[in-house]
Short mmCIF file of the C-alpha atoms (twelve columns), coordinates in Angstrom:
data_MODEL
# 
_entry.id   MODEL 
# 
loop_
_atom_site.group_PDB 
_atom_site.id 
_atom_site.type_symbol 
_atom_site.label_atom_id 
_atom_site.label_alt_id 
_atom_site.label_comp_id 
_atom_site.label_asym_id 
_atom_site.label_seq_id 
_atom_site.Cartn_x 
_atom_site.Cartn_y 
_atom_site.Cartn_z 
_atom_site.pdbx_PDB_model_num 
ATOM 1   C CA . MET A 1   -0.026  0.268  0.062  1 
ATOM 2   C CA . SER A 2   1.531   3.440  -1.121 1 
ATOM 3   C CA . VAL A 3   0.737   6.640  0.970  1 
ATOM 4   C CA . THR A 4   0.982   9.918  -0.821 1 
ATOM 5   C CA . VAL A 5   1.926   12.675 1.876  1 
ATOM 6   C CA . PRO A 6   1.743   15.890 0.531  1 
ATOM 7   C CA . THR A 7   4.820   18.374 1.073  1 
ATOM 8   C CA . PRO A 8   5.295   20.662 3.155  1 
ATOM 9   C CA . GLU A 9   5.449   23.513 0.040  1 
ATOM 10  C CA . SER A 10  2.222   22.262 -1.290 1 
ATOM 11  C CA . LEU A 11  0.433   23.227 1.995  1 
ATOM 12  C CA . SER A 12  2.030   25.516 4.203  1 
ATOM 13  C CA . MET A 13  0.370   28.800 1.589  1 
ATOM 14  C CA . ASP A 14  -2.729  29.877 1.444  1 
ATOM 15  C CA . CYS A 15  -4.230  26.700 2.903  1 
ATOM 16  C CA . GLY A 16  -6.971  27.103 4.665  1 
ATOM 17  C CA . LEU A 17  -6.188  25.814 7.656  1 
ATOM 18  C CA . LYS A 18  -7.907  27.111 10.708 1 
ATOM 19  C CA . CYS A 19  -6.754  26.821 14.524 1 
ATOM 20  C CA . ASP A 20  -8.494  24.126 16.201 1 
ATOM 21  C CA . MET A 21  -8.489  25.737 19.602 1 
ATOM 22  C CA . CYS A 22  -9.054  29.108 18.492 1 
ATOM 23  C CA . ASN A 23  -10.679 29.011 14.837 1 
ATOM 24  C CA . GLU A 24  -7.578  31.757 13.918 1 
ATOM 25  C CA . SER A 25  -5.825  31.390 10.190 1 
ATOM 26  C CA . VAL A 26  -2.721  29.560 9.954  1 
ATOM 27  C CA . ASN A 27  -0.429  27.537 7.533  1 
ATOM 28  C CA . TYR A 28  0.695   24.295 7.863  1 
ATOM 29  C CA . GLY A 29  4.035   23.412 9.138  1 
ATOM 30  C CA . ASP A 30  5.670   25.108 11.358 1 
ATOM 31  C CA . ASP A 31  3.132   28.392 11.452 1 
ATOM 32  C CA . TYR A 32  0.528   26.288 12.396 1 
ATOM 33  C CA . ILE A 33  3.195   24.431 15.373 1 
ATOM 34  C CA . ALA A 34  4.584   27.945 16.719 1 
ATOM 35  C CA . HIS A 35  0.969   29.520 17.242 1 
ATOM 36  C CA . LEU A 36  -0.095  26.004 19.352 1 
ATOM 37  C CA . GLN A 37  3.460   27.101 21.235 1 
ATOM 38  C CA . PHE A 38  3.004   30.862 21.688 1 
ATOM 39  C CA . ALA A 39  -0.914  31.259 21.429 1 
ATOM 40  C CA . HIS A 40  -1.854  28.413 23.661 1 
ATOM 41  C CA . GLN A 41  1.400   26.843 25.222 1 
ATOM 42  C CA . ILE A 42  1.088   23.895 23.244 1 
ATOM 43  C CA . VAL A 43  3.407   21.874 23.174 1 
ATOM 44  C CA . LYS A 44  3.130   18.389 24.092 1 
ATOM 45  C CA . ASN A 45  -0.036  17.283 22.194 1 
ATOM 46  C CA . ILE A 46  1.501   18.869 18.361 1 
ATOM 47  C CA . PRO A 47  1.262   15.631 16.035 1 
ATOM 48  C CA . PHE A 48  -2.708  15.267 16.950 1 
ATOM 49  C CA . PHE A 49  -2.688  19.017 16.317 1 
ATOM 50  C CA . MET A 50  -0.627  18.287 12.944 1 
ATOM 51  C CA . ASP A 51  -2.469  14.961 11.679 1 
ATOM 52  C CA . LYS A 52  -5.885  16.548 12.724 1 
ATOM 53  C CA . ALA A 53  -4.793  20.077 10.688 1 
ATOM 54  C CA . LEU A 54  -3.566  17.494 7.757  1 
ATOM 55  C CA . LYS A 55  -6.879  15.671 7.967  1 
ATOM 56  C CA . THR A 56  -8.286  18.482 7.490  1 
ATOM 57  C CA . ILE A 57  -6.805  20.157 4.305  1 
ATOM 58  C CA . LYS A 58  -7.186  17.032 2.507  1 
ATOM 59  C CA . GLY A 59  -11.230 16.873 3.168  1 
ATOM 60  C CA . GLU A 60  -11.161 14.276 5.455  1 
ATOM 61  C CA . LYS A 61  -13.611 16.222 7.953  1 
ATOM 62  C CA . ARG A 62  -15.638 13.778 9.916  1 
ATOM 63  C CA . LYS A 63  -19.483 13.807 8.672  1 
ATOM 64  C CA . ILE A 64  -21.618 15.801 10.780 1 
ATOM 65  C CA . ALA A 65  -23.866 12.912 12.347 1 
ATOM 66  C CA . ASP A 66  -27.876 13.334 12.090 1 
ATOM 67  C CA . VAL A 67  -29.277 13.858 16.429 1 
ATOM 68  C CA . GLY A 68  -30.445 10.757 16.351 1 
ATOM 69  C CA . THR A 69  -27.056 8.763  15.375 1 
ATOM 70  C CA . MET A 70  -25.627 10.989 18.448 1 
ATOM 71  C CA . LEU A 71  -27.081 10.059 20.820 1 
ATOM 72  C CA . SER A 72  -26.953 7.017  20.692 1 
ATOM 73  C CA . ASP A 73  -23.114 6.995  20.238 1 
ATOM 74  C CA . LEU A 74  -23.041 9.205  23.614 1 
ATOM 75  C CA . SER A 75  -24.251 6.498  25.319 1 
ATOM 76  C CA . THR A 76  -22.986 3.610  23.844 1 
ATOM 77  C CA . ALA A 77  -20.080 5.065  24.163 1 
ATOM 78  C CA . SER A 78  -20.655 6.246  28.003 1 
ATOM 79  C CA . SER A 79  -21.444 2.692  28.428 1 
ATOM 80  C CA . THR A 80  -18.689 1.151  27.004 1 
ATOM 81  C CA . GLY A 81  -16.373 3.194  29.450 1 
ATOM 82  C CA . PRO A 82  -12.651 2.595  28.723 1 
ATOM 83  C CA . SER A 83  -12.684 1.119  24.463 1 
ATOM 84  C CA . SER A 84  -13.658 4.318  23.677 1 
ATOM 85  C CA . SER A 85  -10.905 5.896  20.576 1 
ATOM 86  C CA . MET A 86  -10.625 9.216  22.481 1 
ATOM 87  C CA . GLN A 87  -8.551  10.482 25.112 1 
ATOM 88  C CA . THR A 88  -8.321  13.644 27.040 1 
ATOM 89  C CA . SER A 89  -6.166  15.104 28.825 1 
ATOM 90  C CA . PHE A 90  -4.860  17.804 30.568 1 
ATOM 91  C CA . LEU A 91  -1.452  20.498 30.139 1 
ATOM 92  C CA . CYS A 92  -0.439  22.424 33.034 1 
ATOM 93  C CA . PRO A 93  -1.064  25.719 32.183 1 
ATOM 94  C CA . VAL A 94  3.030   27.446 33.704 1 
ATOM 95  C CA . GLU A 95  4.775   28.052 30.672 1 
ATOM 96  C CA . ASN A 96  7.060   25.439 28.797 1 
ATOM 97  C CA . CYS A 97  6.268   22.781 31.410 1 
ATOM 98  C CA . ILE A 98  5.131   19.776 29.678 1 
ATOM 99  C CA . PHE A 99  3.447   18.036 32.708 1 
ATOM 100 C CA . SER A 100 0.156   16.380 31.677 1 
ATOM 101 C CA . THR A 101 -2.195  14.088 33.151 1 
ATOM 102 C CA . THR A 102 -5.833  12.821 33.003 1 
ATOM 103 C CA . LYS A 103 -8.975  13.033 34.406 1 
ATOM 104 C CA . GLN A 104 -8.098  10.323 37.403 1 
ATOM 105 C CA . GLY A 105 -4.931  12.550 37.854 1 
ATOM 106 C CA . MET A 106 -7.158  15.815 37.583 1 
ATOM 107 C CA . MET A 107 -9.520  14.223 40.359 1 
ATOM 108 C CA . GLY A 108 -6.762  12.503 42.797 1 
ATOM 109 C CA . GLY A 109 -4.272  15.324 43.444 1 
ATOM 110 C CA . ALA A 110 -1.937  14.791 40.722 1 
ATOM 111 C CA . ALA A 111 -1.797  18.187 38.449 1 
ATOM 112 C CA . ALA A 112 -2.160  20.066 42.066 1 
ATOM 113 C CA . SER A 113 0.404   18.250 43.509 1 
ATOM 114 C CA . HIS A 114 2.737   19.144 40.510 1 
ATOM 115 C CA . LEU A 115 2.089   22.705 40.552 1 
ATOM 116 C CA . SER A 116 2.717   22.676 44.117 1 
ATOM 117 C CA . LYS A 117 5.779   20.401 43.854 1 
ATOM 118 C CA . THR A 118 7.346   22.259 40.489 1 
ATOM 119 C CA . HIS A 119 6.437   25.277 40.828 1 
ATOM 120 C CA . LYS A 120 5.778   25.999 43.493 1 
ATOM 121 C CA . ILE A 121 2.827   27.548 43.980 1 
ATOM 122 C CA . THR A 122 0.443   27.953 46.824 1 
ATOM 123 C CA . GLY A 123 -3.490  27.879 47.619 1 
ATOM 124 C CA . ALA A 124 -2.692  32.135 48.750 1 
ATOM 125 C CA . ASP A 125 -1.092  32.115 44.907 1 
ATOM 126 C CA . MET A 126 -3.612  30.291 42.965 1 
ATOM 127 C CA . LYS A 127 -6.649  32.286 45.590 1 
ATOM 128 C CA . THR A 128 -4.404  35.857 43.914 1 
ATOM 129 C CA . ALA A 129 -3.796  34.554 40.009 1 
ATOM 130 C CA . ALA A 130 -6.508  36.401 37.616 1 
ATOM 131 C CA . PRO A 131 -8.838  34.038 36.243 1 
ATOM 132 C CA . GLY A 132 -7.904  30.818 34.820 1 
ATOM 133 C CA . LYS A 133 -4.693  31.231 35.016 1 
ATOM 134 C CA . TYR A 134 -3.810  28.151 36.535 1 
ATOM 135 C CA . LYS A 135 -6.647  26.446 34.681 1 
ATOM 136 C CA . PHE A 136 -5.152  22.749 33.315 1 
ATOM 137 C CA . LYS A 137 -6.119  22.693 29.652 1 
ATOM 138 C CA . LYS A 138 -8.499  19.931 28.422 1 
ATOM 139 C CA . VAL A 139 -7.203  18.280 24.871 1 
ATOM 140 C CA . ARG A 140 -8.867  15.473 23.603 1 
ATOM 141 C CA . ARG A 141 -7.072  13.270 20.958 1 
ATOM 142 C CA . GLU A 142 -8.143  10.469 19.066 1 
ATOM 143 C CA . THR A 143 -6.349  6.890  20.541 1 
ATOM 144 C CA . LYS A 144 -5.150  3.938  17.565 1 
ATOM 145 C CA . SER A 145 -6.250  0.668  18.901 1 
# 
C-alpha cells in the first residue's frame, strides 16, 4: 500500500487552515506549530494537532451525524467506557511545562501536587491570581487501537 504525503511546501501557504483551538487562520507546518506553542502554550500534543490539520486539508473531515446518531453514539460510548477511541489529557498551564495528566489525575490531586511541588504554587497564589491562570487545558485526541 502506498501512502501519498503532501510536501510541506504544498500545504504551507493559502491552505485555508484554521486553528483547532481559536479558529485563527494559520498555515500548515511551522506556522501552525509556532501558533500552538505561543498562543495556546501547547508543546506536548503537537502531532495530534498536525495530524488533524492534515486530515482537514485533505478533506477527511468527519461528516456531521444527525442528532439521533449522536445520541446513540454517546450512550454507547458511556456504557463501553475505556474502549472509546478518544483520550482526554489536561496540560499544565505554566509556560514551557510539558506535564499532562488524565481526568483521574485531576480528580486525585496529581495536578495540584504538580503545581505545588514543581512550580512552588501555593493555594494563596491561586486565590490571588487572575481567573483561569492555573487552569489545566483540556485536550482531546484520538487514540489508535
